[in-house]
Amino acid sequence: MSAASFFQNHSDFGSTKIPVEHLDYDYIEKCKDAKYMEKILMLLRSGKEGIYPHLINYCETRLTKLNPHSRALRKEIPLATSSSLPPDEWSNIEDDLRNWQDETKMTETSLKRQLMFEDVMDQMLPPVRGSNCSVPLSLTSARKQKRLQPRDYREWEKFDVEKECQQIDEDVTKNDQPAINKSDLKTTLDTSSLTTEMRQLLAEREKDKGSDAFRANDYEEAIAYYSRSISIRPTVAAYNNRAQAEIKLKQWKRAMDDCHSVLELEPCNVKALLRQAFVHNELGNFEQAVEDLAVVMRQEPQNVSAIQLLSETTKKMTEARQGEAKKGRKIIIQEEEDHFEESTPDHTDCPVEASQPVGGDWCSSVPADRGDMGNAQKRPHGKGDGAPHNESSNSHHGHWRGKGGTSDKYKVAQESKEKVANGIAKRGSAMSPQADQVGSSSKETSAGTNVEPVNLDAPCGALPLSLCRLKNGGNLLFKNGQFGDALEKYSQAIQGYSDAGIDSPDDLSILYSNRAACYLKDGNSQDCIQDCTQALELQPFSLKPLLRRAMAYESLERYSKAYVDYKTVLQIDVSVQAAHDSVNRITRLLIEQDGAEWREKLPDIPLVPLSAQQHRREEPPSVEVLQARAEKAAKDAERKAEARFADLKQDGNEFVKKGQYKDALGKYSDCLKIKPEECAIYTNRALCYLKLDKFAEAKQDCDAALKLEPGNKKAYYRRALANKGLKDYLACSTDLQEVLQRDPNVQEAEKELEEVTILLKQSLAIESPAKSRKIIPVTEVDGDQKTSTVAKSDSCLKDELSNNFQANNAYEFGQALNNACSSGNMAACADMLTSTAPELLPQFLSTQLNGQTISFIVKVLDTYLLEKDPNLVYKHLCHLHTADRFSVVLMLLEKEDRRHVSQLFEHLASVKSTEFTNNDVQNLANKYI
């Protein structure tokens, strides 16, 4: 701040009246008040009393000695121009300005190019995550190589539909989001119009997108983005990342090619070698995997992944060699059961678990892992006639199937030198057990299957007992794989239903649906379709019959009708993953069959009413769930607030260390918005206020800190400094004494207390002029007495004060005490103390407390009241030390006055009283001495 602005901000100096005789060399030489010297200098510079250059210079020199850092000494520096600077320096400034201008223009041009680049990218790139189709890239590439064929009867024999239906009955839902359509996502980009820098930036951006998709377990999308990055600018990181995503999708050949590309660009790349070894291990090339891992171990001997993979590969290689040494082949026959459970009206529409496949060679396989849901579509030789037929593959050597016969299923694992498992399925006929025989035996063996006891008399809706036994028996036979016998039971139940004349369409629909399942298992698709249609007429939009009829249509290559049924299933329950997969598969078949206009050739898809749509029956979250969510949100908010508080506090502390107190002030204020009851933040902010000479704000923060933590030494010390800045030396001294009482080793407080004590004595000396004797006017009276206005004599004053005195407020008490003290009338003061309640004494003395008053009261208590009423003296002393500023005034007592205080307590201790003891007197004396 310049001197002109300083005087502008302190314009009140100009209003101060300075005598003309003070504008003199002698007075300026003798003056030691820097503030007053600044006022004189301001007046001289203003020219109101004339212009005296030499006197102004002399005043500035004198002020420099008194206060070298005075703002009045600062002078304005004129702005620099070309004439005030050397030619070389001015030339450098012009060059810097010119360079800055050129850089600004270049930056502006690059920003414009960036905007153009973003516009081009927006036009080039199709939307990715907003699509509704769900054909993964992995399936697209696989189907380009081999066209999917319809499933033949023997594969349908392994296809376990009932596991899906069982999941529906158990109400197990898994809300998988529909897969994202990535078929329209380009894997290459045309960047011929972009500069090298832009291409590099775009390649890095695409690689980052791929990394985000990889972290989200969306590996198809990750591969697409990595491919785009490689098409723009091939890098080692992009190839490595794409190889890892391809490993996740078990695309071994592509992963191997990417690893080779990395090794061509950067030989001995550890990541590429490690991933190549992993692929070799999965493909059974154990020796090559060991070679790659050996190279990795030479470069990084402590690589944990390499050590684990090497151990696993070595173990597999040893087992493979041991297997080659053995002669012959080992055939393991393992029974595989088809579980079926009846559907009831209450559980008919339960959704299928998303992870459960519908059919396939191995029912435990996950559709995402196989890509085609495990349904190898083979063209059957017949349509639903159940005739035997051979497959093109050699995994099945053939089987015999008879309509209405029993069916037993086995999985045969054959271990050869190539470690290839081949299945052998056999069928045989067996006697179909009667319902009563099934129910009577505890355990029954049928075709090698152990059957647990089942209650065949269990109620089934509104069916009579005889029909319940037939239905339960059919369910048991179906569960044991005896589909022909189960079909007969269901047929008997349906015939019995018609003969009994029962009106229960829901139960009849379930019987038709269960018999359709038997037809589907037996390869009779036509009869399956008829029974499913009958079931849907009785119970529209039932999930199981729709799903079974769709599969039957698909086996007969009636893809349009199968597509409609699958779509209807998804309208009822969108979480049936099997329907999603089948729709995707049939869509491609319809496109190949009917071309681009395949949708126009589809039958009408029925609209499912809202009451039948299971995915719209979502119940609102429970109170417990809402409470858990609220608690989690509160914990997250608290954790974030705690982290932000710690960062702000750390930043504030760093600013304080650097001396940037204004910045620290803002950080501490933000901290208090998060935690308004943090004591340390108040003391820290008070320090910043003190450094910025904002003493009132500093005192407020210290008061707030003491409310939160009454014993905080820093708050007392900084409040003392604030009171000192506010020139409240008495309060400052009190706070410093509090600091020293809590910790006598604080040297800073001792030094400040010595300095403040001197300032306090000076201020008391200035503010407390000598008390003059009170003049009491006497009015004239008629008569022989002489009339005059005279002052009452001391004897008259003593007589007046000796009367019983009763003070109504602190002012009256203070006036009377001053009169008694100035006249030395101890008897009058004793009368005042006798008539004043001890608890009111601190309040009456709050405005009159000084060293002279304390000394006078002590003498009165010792001389006049101790003999008459020692208990009253003790009570007065108990309350006297609680008066405001008492500790400060006690510290300013002279040596003689302190001796009187000690003498009073010695006399009081020698008195015997029932209201206090010597120990009480000693404890009270510690507050005075």
CSV table of C-alpha atoms in Angstrom, one decimal, residues 174-533:
chain,number,residue,atom,x,y,z
A,174,LYS,CA,-32.0,-62.9,-11.7
A,175,ASN,CA,-32.4,-59.5,-13.1
A,176,ASP,CA,-29.8,-59.6,-15.8
A,177,GLN,CA,-29.8,-56.5,-17.9
A,178,PRO,CA,-30.1,-57.2,-21.6
A,179,ALA,CA,-26.8,-57.5,-23.4
A,180,ILE,CA,-25.7,-54.4,-25.3
A,181,ASN,CA,-25.7,-54.5,-29.0
A,182,LYS,CA,-22.2,-54.2,-30.3
A,183,SER,CA,-22.8,-55.6,-33.8
A,184,ASP,CA,-22.9,-52.0,-35.1
A,185,LEU,CA,-19.7,-51.0,-33.3
A,186,LYS,CA,-16.9,-50.5,-35.8
A,187,THR,CA,-13.6,-52.0,-35.0
A,188,THR,CA,-11.7,-49.7,-37.4
A,189,LEU,CA,-11.8,-46.0,-37.8
A,190,ASP,CA,-10.8,-43.8,-40.8
A,191,THR,CA,-8.4,-41.2,-39.5
A,192,SER,CA,-6.8,-40.2,-42.8
A,193,SER,CA,-8.1,-36.6,-42.4
A,194,LEU,CA,-6.6,-36.2,-38.9
A,195,THR,CA,-3.1,-35.1,-38.0
A,196,THR,CA,-0.6,-37.3,-36.3
A,197,GLU,CA,-1.1,-35.7,-33.0
A,198,MET,CA,-4.9,-36.1,-33.2
A,199,ARG,CA,-4.5,-39.8,-34.3
A,200,GLN,CA,-2.3,-40.4,-31.3
A,201,LEU,CA,-4.8,-38.7,-29.0
A,202,LEU,CA,-7.7,-40.6,-30.5
A,203,ALA,CA,-5.9,-44.0,-30.2
A,204,GLU,CA,-5.2,-43.3,-26.5
A,205,ARG,CA,-8.8,-42.3,-25.9
A,206,GLU,CA,-10.1,-45.5,-27.5
A,207,LYS,CA,-7.7,-47.6,-25.4
A,208,ASP,CA,-9.0,-45.9,-22.2
A,209,LYS,CA,-12.6,-46.7,-23.3
A,210,GLY,CA,-11.6,-50.3,-23.7
A,211,SER,CA,-10.0,-50.3,-20.2
A,212,ASP,CA,-13.2,-48.9,-18.7
A,213,ALA,CA,-15.3,-51.6,-20.5
A,214,PHE,CA,-12.8,-54.3,-19.3
A,215,ARG,CA,-13.1,-53.1,-15.7
A,216,ALA,CA,-16.9,-53.4,-16.1
A,217,ASN,CA,-16.5,-57.0,-17.3
A,218,ASP,CA,-17.8,-56.1,-20.7
A,219,TYR,CA,-15.0,-57.9,-22.6
A,220,GLU,CA,-16.7,-57.8,-26.1
A,221,GLU,CA,-16.9,-54.1,-25.9
A,222,ALA,CA,-13.4,-53.8,-24.6
A,223,ILE,CA,-12.1,-55.8,-27.6
A,224,ALA,CA,-13.9,-53.5,-29.9
A,225,TYR,CA,-12.4,-50.4,-28.4
A,226,TYR,CA,-8.9,-51.9,-28.3
A,227,SER,CA,-9.3,-52.9,-32.0
A,228,ARG,CA,-10.2,-49.4,-32.9
A,229,SER,CA,-7.1,-48.1,-31.0
A,230,ILE,CA,-4.9,-50.6,-32.8
A,231,SER,CA,-6.4,-49.6,-36.2
A,232,ILE,CA,-5.4,-46.0,-35.5
A,233,ARG,CA,-2.0,-46.6,-34.0
A,234,PRO,CA,-0.8,-50.1,-33.0
A,235,THR,CA,0.8,-50.1,-29.6
A,236,VAL,CA,2.1,-52.7,-27.2
A,237,ALA,CA,-0.4,-51.7,-24.5
A,238,ALA,CA,-3.4,-52.0,-26.8
A,239,TYR,CA,-2.4,-55.5,-28.1
A,240,ASN,CA,-1.7,-56.7,-24.5
A,241,ASN,CA,-5.0,-55.4,-23.3
A,242,ARG,CA,-6.9,-57.0,-26.1
A,243,ALA,CA,-5.2,-60.3,-25.6
A,244,GLN,CA,-6.3,-60.2,-21.9
A,245,ALA,CA,-9.9,-59.5,-22.9
A,246,GLU,CA,-9.8,-62.3,-25.4
A,247,ILE,CA,-8.4,-64.7,-22.8
A,248,LYS,CA,-11.4,-63.8,-20.6
A,249,LEU,CA,-13.7,-64.8,-23.5
A,250,LYS,CA,-11.6,-68.0,-24.1
A,251,GLN,CA,-10.7,-66.8,-27.7
A,252,TRP,CA,-7.4,-68.6,-27.5
A,253,LYS,CA,-6.3,-68.2,-31.1
A,254,ARG,CA,-6.9,-64.4,-31.2
A,255,ALA,CA,-5.2,-64.0,-27.9
A,256,MET,CA,-2.2,-65.9,-29.2
A,257,ASP,CA,-2.1,-63.7,-32.3
A,258,ASP,CA,-2.1,-60.5,-30.2
A,259,CYS,CA,0.7,-61.9,-28.0
A,260,HIS,CA,2.8,-62.6,-31.1
A,261,SER,CA,2.1,-59.0,-32.3
A,262,VAL,CA,3.4,-57.6,-29.0
A,263,LEU,CA,6.5,-59.8,-29.1
A,264,GLU,CA,7.2,-58.5,-32.7
A,265,LEU,CA,7.0,-54.9,-31.5
A,266,GLU,CA,8.8,-55.5,-28.1
A,267,PRO,CA,10.6,-58.9,-27.7
A,268,CYS,CA,10.7,-60.4,-24.2
A,269,ASN,CA,7.6,-58.4,-23.1
A,270,VAL,CA,6.7,-59.9,-19.8
A,271,LYS,CA,3.0,-59.5,-20.0
A,272,ALA,CA,2.8,-60.9,-23.5
A,273,LEU,CA,4.9,-63.9,-22.6
A,274,LEU,CA,2.8,-64.6,-19.5
A,275,ARG,CA,-0.4,-64.4,-21.4
A,276,GLN,CA,1.0,-66.5,-24.2
A,277,ALA,CA,2.0,-69.1,-21.6
A,278,PHE,CA,-1.5,-69.1,-20.2
A,279,VAL,CA,-3.0,-69.7,-23.6
A,280,HIS,CA,-0.6,-72.6,-24.3
A,281,ASN,CA,-1.5,-74.1,-20.9
A,282,GLU,CA,-5.2,-73.9,-21.7
A,283,LEU,CA,-4.6,-75.5,-25.2
A,284,GLY,CA,-2.5,-78.3,-23.7
A,285,ASN,CA,0.8,-77.1,-25.1
A,286,PHE,CA,2.6,-77.5,-21.8
A,287,GLU,CA,6.2,-77.5,-23.1
A,288,GLN,CA,5.8,-74.2,-24.9
A,289,ALA,CA,4.1,-72.7,-21.9
A,290,VAL,CA,7.1,-73.8,-19.7
A,291,GLU,CA,9.5,-72.2,-22.3
A,292,ASP,CA,7.6,-68.8,-22.1
A,293,LEU,CA,7.5,-68.9,-18.3
A,294,ALA,CA,11.2,-69.6,-18.2
A,295,VAL,CA,11.9,-66.4,-20.1
A,296,VAL,CA,9.6,-64.5,-17.7
A,297,MET,CA,11.3,-66.0,-14.6
A,298,ARG,CA,14.7,-64.9,-16.0
A,299,GLN,CA,13.5,-61.3,-16.2
A,300,GLU,CA,11.3,-61.3,-13.0
A,301,PRO,CA,12.3,-64.1,-10.7
A,302,GLN,CA,9.7,-62.9,-8.1
A,303,ASN,CA,6.7,-62.8,-10.4
A,304,VAL,CA,4.0,-64.5,-8.4
A,305,SER,CA,1.7,-65.1,-11.4
A,306,ALA,CA,4.5,-66.8,-13.3
A,307,ILE,CA,5.4,-69.0,-10.3
A,308,GLN,CA,1.8,-70.1,-9.9
A,309,LEU,CA,1.3,-70.8,-13.6
A,310,LEU,CA,4.6,-72.7,-13.9
A,311,SER,CA,3.6,-74.9,-10.9
A,312,GLU,CA,0.2,-75.6,-12.5
A,313,THR,CA,1.6,-76.3,-15.9
A,314,THR,CA,4.3,-78.6,-14.6
A,315,LYS,CA,1.7,-80.6,-12.7
A,316,LYS,CA,-0.5,-80.9,-15.8
A,317,MET,CA,2.5,-81.9,-17.9
A,318,THR,CA,3.4,-84.7,-15.4
A,319,GLU,CA,-0.1,-86.0,-15.3
A,320,ALA,CA,-0.3,-86.0,-19.1
A,321,ARG,CA,2.9,-88.0,-19.4
A,322,GLN,CA,1.7,-90.5,-16.8
A,323,GLY,CA,-1.6,-90.9,-18.7
A,324,GLU,CA,0.3,-91.6,-22.0
A,325,ALA,CA,2.3,-94.4,-20.3
A,326,LYS,CA,-0.9,-96.3,-19.3
A,327,LYS,CA,-2.3,-98.8,-21.8
A,328,GLY,CA,-6.0,-99.1,-22.7
A,329,ARG,CA,-8.7,-96.6,-22.0
A,330,LYS,CA,-10.7,-96.0,-18.9
A,331,ILE,CA,-14.4,-95.6,-19.3
A,332,ILE,CA,-16.3,-93.8,-16.5
A,333,ILE,CA,-20.1,-94.2,-16.6
A,334,GLN,CA,-21.9,-91.5,-14.6
A,335,GLU,CA,-25.6,-91.3,-14.2
A,336,GLU,CA,-27.3,-88.1,-15.2
A,337,GLU,CA,-30.8,-87.4,-13.9
A,338,ASP,CA,-33.5,-85.2,-15.4
A,339,HIS,CA,-35.3,-83.4,-12.5
A,340,PHE,CA,-38.9,-82.6,-13.1
A,341,GLU,CA,-41.3,-81.1,-10.6
A,342,GLU,CA,-44.9,-80.5,-11.2
A,343,SER,CA,-46.3,-77.1,-11.8
A,344,THR,CA,-49.1,-75.7,-9.7
A,345,PRO,CA,-51.3,-72.7,-10.4
A,346,ASP,CA,-49.5,-70.8,-7.6
A,347,HIS,CA,-46.1,-71.3,-9.1
A,348,THR,CA,-46.7,-71.8,-12.8
A,349,ASP,CA,-45.3,-68.4,-13.8
A,350,CYS,CA,-42.1,-68.4,-11.7
A,351,PRO,CA,-39.2,-67.1,-13.8
A,352,VAL,CA,-36.3,-69.3,-14.9
A,353,GLU,CA,-33.0,-68.5,-13.3
A,354,ALA,CA,-30.9,-66.6,-15.8
A,355,SER,CA,-27.8,-68.7,-15.4
A,356,GLN,CA,-29.6,-72.0,-16.1
A,357,PRO,CA,-29.4,-73.2,-19.7
A,358,VAL,CA,-32.3,-74.8,-21.5
A,359,GLY,CA,-30.9,-77.9,-23.0
A,360,GLY,CA,-27.5,-78.8,-24.4
A,361,ASP,CA,-24.9,-81.6,-24.2
A,362,TRP,CA,-24.0,-80.6,-20.6
A,363,CYS,CA,-26.8,-79.1,-18.6
A,364,SER,CA,-24.3,-77.6,-16.1
A,365,SER,CA,-22.7,-75.4,-18.7
A,366,VAL,CA,-23.3,-71.7,-18.7
A,367,PRO,CA,-24.7,-70.3,-22.0
A,368,ALA,CA,-22.3,-67.4,-22.0
A,369,ASP,CA,-19.4,-69.8,-22.0
A,370,ARG,CA,-20.7,-71.9,-24.9
A,371,GLY,CA,-21.9,-69.0,-27.0
A,372,ASP,CA,-24.7,-71.0,-28.5
A,373,MET,CA,-26.5,-72.1,-25.3
A,374,GLY,CA,-25.2,-75.6,-25.9
A,375,ASN,CA,-27.9,-76.4,-28.5
A,376,ALA,CA,-26.1,-77.7,-31.6
A,377,GLN,CA,-28.9,-77.4,-34.2
A,378,LYS,CA,-28.9,-80.6,-36.3
A,379,ARG,CA,-31.5,-81.3,-38.9
A,380,PRO,CA,-33.6,-84.3,-37.9
A,381,HIS,CA,-34.4,-87.0,-40.4
A,382,GLY,CA,-38.0,-87.0,-39.3
A,383,LYS,CA,-40.3,-84.5,-37.8
A,384,GLY,CA,-41.5,-85.7,-34.4
A,385,ASP,CA,-42.1,-89.3,-35.3
A,386,GLY,CA,-39.5,-90.5,-32.8
A,387,ALA,CA,-37.7,-92.6,-35.4
A,388,PRO,CA,-34.0,-93.4,-34.7
A,389,HIS,CA,-31.4,-91.5,-36.5
A,390,ASN,CA,-27.6,-91.0,-36.5
A,391,GLU,CA,-25.7,-87.8,-35.9
A,392,SER,CA,-22.9,-86.5,-38.0
A,393,SER,CA,-20.5,-86.3,-35.0
A,394,ASN,CA,-19.0,-89.4,-33.5
A,395,SER,CA,-19.7,-88.5,-30.0
A,396,HIS,CA,-22.8,-90.8,-30.0
A,397,HIS,CA,-22.7,-94.3,-31.4
A,398,GLY,CA,-26.4,-94.5,-31.8
A,399,HIS,CA,-29.3,-95.5,-29.7
A,400,TRP,CA,-32.7,-97.0,-30.0
A,401,ARG,CA,-35.8,-95.1,-29.2
A,402,GLY,CA,-39.3,-96.4,-29.0
A,403,LYS,CA,-42.4,-94.2,-28.5
A,404,GLY,CA,-43.9,-94.9,-25.2
A,405,GLY,CA,-40.9,-96.7,-23.8
A,406,THR,CA,-38.8,-95.9,-20.8
A,407,SER,CA,-35.7,-93.8,-21.0
A,408,ASP,CA,-32.5,-94.0,-19.0
A,409,LYS,CA,-29.7,-91.4,-19.5
A,410,TYR,CA,-26.1,-91.8,-18.8
A,411,LYS,CA,-23.0,-89.7,-19.3
A,412,VAL,CA,-20.0,-91.7,-20.4
A,413,ALA,CA,-16.6,-90.0,-19.9
A,414,GLN,CA,-13.9,-91.8,-22.0
A,415,GLU,CA,-10.3,-90.9,-21.3
A,416,SER,CA,-7.9,-91.4,-24.2
A,417,LYS,CA,-4.4,-90.2,-25.0
A,418,GLU,CA,-5.8,-87.0,-26.4
A,419,LYS,CA,-7.8,-86.5,-23.2
A,420,VAL,CA,-11.1,-86.3,-25.2
A,421,ALA,CA,-14.4,-87.2,-23.4
A,422,ASN,CA,-16.9,-89.0,-25.6
A,423,GLY,CA,-20.5,-89.7,-24.4
A,424,ILE,CA,-22.3,-93.0,-24.9
A,425,ALA,CA,-26.1,-92.9,-24.5
A,426,LYS,CA,-28.1,-96.1,-24.1
A,427,ARG,CA,-31.7,-96.9,-23.8
A,428,GLY,CA,-33.6,-99.9,-22.7
A,429,SER,CA,-37.1,-100.8,-21.8
A,430,ALA,CA,-38.2,-101.6,-18.3
A,431,MET,CA,-41.4,-102.5,-16.6
A,432,SER,CA,-43.3,-99.4,-15.6
A,433,PRO,CA,-44.0,-99.6,-11.9
A,434,GLN,CA,-47.5,-99.2,-10.7
A,435,ALA,CA,-48.4,-96.2,-8.6
A,436,ASP,CA,-49.2,-98.2,-5.5
A,437,GLN,CA,-45.9,-100.1,-5.8
A,438,VAL,CA,-43.9,-96.9,-6.0
A,439,GLY,CA,-45.6,-95.5,-3.0
A,440,SER,CA,-45.3,-98.7,-0.9
A,441,SER,CA,-41.5,-99.3,-1.1
A,442,SER,CA,-39.1,-97.1,0.8
A,443,LYS,CA,-36.5,-97.2,-1.9
A,444,GLU,CA,-37.1,-98.5,-5.5
A,445,THR,CA,-34.4,-99.1,-8.1
A,446,SER,CA,-35.5,-98.4,-11.6
A,447,ALA,CA,-33.0,-98.5,-14.4
A,448,GLY,CA,-30.2,-98.0,-11.9
A,449,THR,CA,-31.8,-95.0,-10.2
A,450,ASN,CA,-32.5,-94.8,-6.5
A,451,VAL,CA,-35.9,-93.4,-5.8
A,452,GLU,CA,-36.7,-91.8,-2.5
A,453,PRO,CA,-40.2,-92.5,-0.9
A,454,VAL,CA,-42.8,-90.1,-2.3
A,455,ASN,CA,-46.3,-89.5,-1.0
A,456,LEU,CA,-48.5,-90.3,-4.0
A,457,ASP,CA,-51.6,-89.2,-2.1
A,458,ALA,CA,-50.5,-85.6,-1.9
A,459,PRO,CA,-53.3,-83.2,-2.9
A,460,CYS,CA,-53.1,-81.6,-6.4
A,461,GLY,CA,-55.4,-78.7,-6.6
A,462,ALA,CA,-59.0,-79.7,-7.1
A,463,LEU,CA,-58.2,-83.2,-8.5
A,464,PRO,CA,-59.8,-86.2,-6.7
A,465,LEU,CA,-57.5,-88.7,-5.0
A,466,SER,CA,-57.3,-91.2,-7.9
A,467,LEU,CA,-56.2,-88.5,-10.3
A,468,CYS,CA,-53.7,-87.1,-7.7
A,469,ARG,CA,-52.1,-90.5,-7.5
A,470,LEU,CA,-51.8,-90.7,-11.3
A,471,LYS,CA,-50.3,-87.2,-11.5
A,472,ASN,CA,-47.9,-87.7,-8.7
A,473,GLY,CA,-46.8,-91.0,-10.1
A,474,GLY,CA,-46.2,-89.4,-13.5
A,475,ASN,CA,-44.1,-86.7,-11.8
A,476,LEU,CA,-42.0,-89.4,-10.1
A,477,LEU,CA,-41.5,-91.4,-13.2
A,478,PHE,CA,-40.5,-88.3,-15.2
A,479,LYS,CA,-38.0,-87.4,-12.5
A,480,ASN,CA,-36.5,-90.8,-12.8
A,481,GLY,CA,-36.2,-90.5,-16.6
A,482,GLN,CA,-39.0,-92.9,-17.5
A,483,PHE,CA,-40.7,-90.5,-19.9
A,484,GLY,CA,-42.8,-93.1,-21.7
A,485,ASP,CA,-44.4,-94.4,-18.5
A,486,ALA,CA,-44.9,-90.8,-17.2
A,487,LEU,CA,-46.7,-90.0,-20.4
A,488,GLU,CA,-49.1,-92.9,-19.9
A,489,LYS,CA,-49.8,-91.7,-16.3
A,490,TYR,CA,-50.5,-88.2,-17.5
A,491,SER,CA,-52.8,-89.5,-20.3
A,492,GLN,CA,-54.7,-91.6,-17.8
A,493,ALA,CA,-55.2,-88.5,-15.6
A,494,ILE,CA,-56.4,-86.4,-18.5
A,495,GLN,CA,-58.9,-89.1,-19.5
A,496,GLY,CA,-60.0,-89.5,-15.9
A,497,TYR,CA,-60.5,-85.7,-15.6
A,498,SER,CA,-62.9,-85.8,-18.6
A,499,ASP,CA,-64.8,-88.8,-17.2
A,500,ALA,CA,-65.1,-87.3,-13.7
A,501,GLY,CA,-66.7,-84.1,-15.1
A,502,ILE,CA,-64.5,-81.8,-12.9
A,503,ASP,CA,-64.4,-78.0,-13.6
A,504,SER,CA,-60.8,-77.1,-12.8
A,505,PRO,CA,-59.1,-75.7,-16.0
A,506,ASP,CA,-55.9,-74.8,-14.1
A,507,ASP,CA,-55.3,-78.4,-13.1
A,508,LEU,CA,-56.1,-79.7,-16.6
A,509,SER,CA,-53.7,-77.2,-18.1
A,510,ILE,CA,-50.9,-78.5,-15.8
A,511,LEU,CA,-51.6,-82.1,-16.9
A,512,TYR,CA,-51.4,-81.1,-20.6
A,513,SER,CA,-48.2,-79.1,-20.0
A,514,ASN,CA,-46.6,-82.1,-18.1
A,515,ARG,CA,-47.6,-84.5,-20.9
A,516,ALA,CA,-46.1,-82.1,-23.5
A,517,ALA,CA,-42.9,-82.2,-21.6
A,518,CYS,CA,-42.9,-86.0,-22.0
A,519,TYR,CA,-43.5,-85.6,-25.7
A,520,LEU,CA,-40.7,-83.1,-26.0
A,521,LYS,CA,-38.3,-85.4,-24.2
A,522,ASP,CA,-39.3,-88.3,-26.5
A,523,GLY,CA,-38.8,-86.2,-29.6
A,524,ASN,CA,-42.5,-86.1,-30.5
A,525,SER,CA,-42.7,-82.4,-31.3
A,526,GLN,CA,-46.1,-82.5,-33.0
A,527,ASP,CA,-47.9,-83.9,-30.0
A,528,CYS,CA,-45.9,-81.6,-27.7
A,529,ILE,CA,-47.3,-78.6,-29.7
A,530,GLN,CA,-50.8,-79.8,-29.5
A,531,ASP,CA,-50.7,-80.4,-25.7
A,532,CYS,CA,-49.1,-77.0,-25.1
A,533,THR,CA,-51.8,-75.3,-27.2
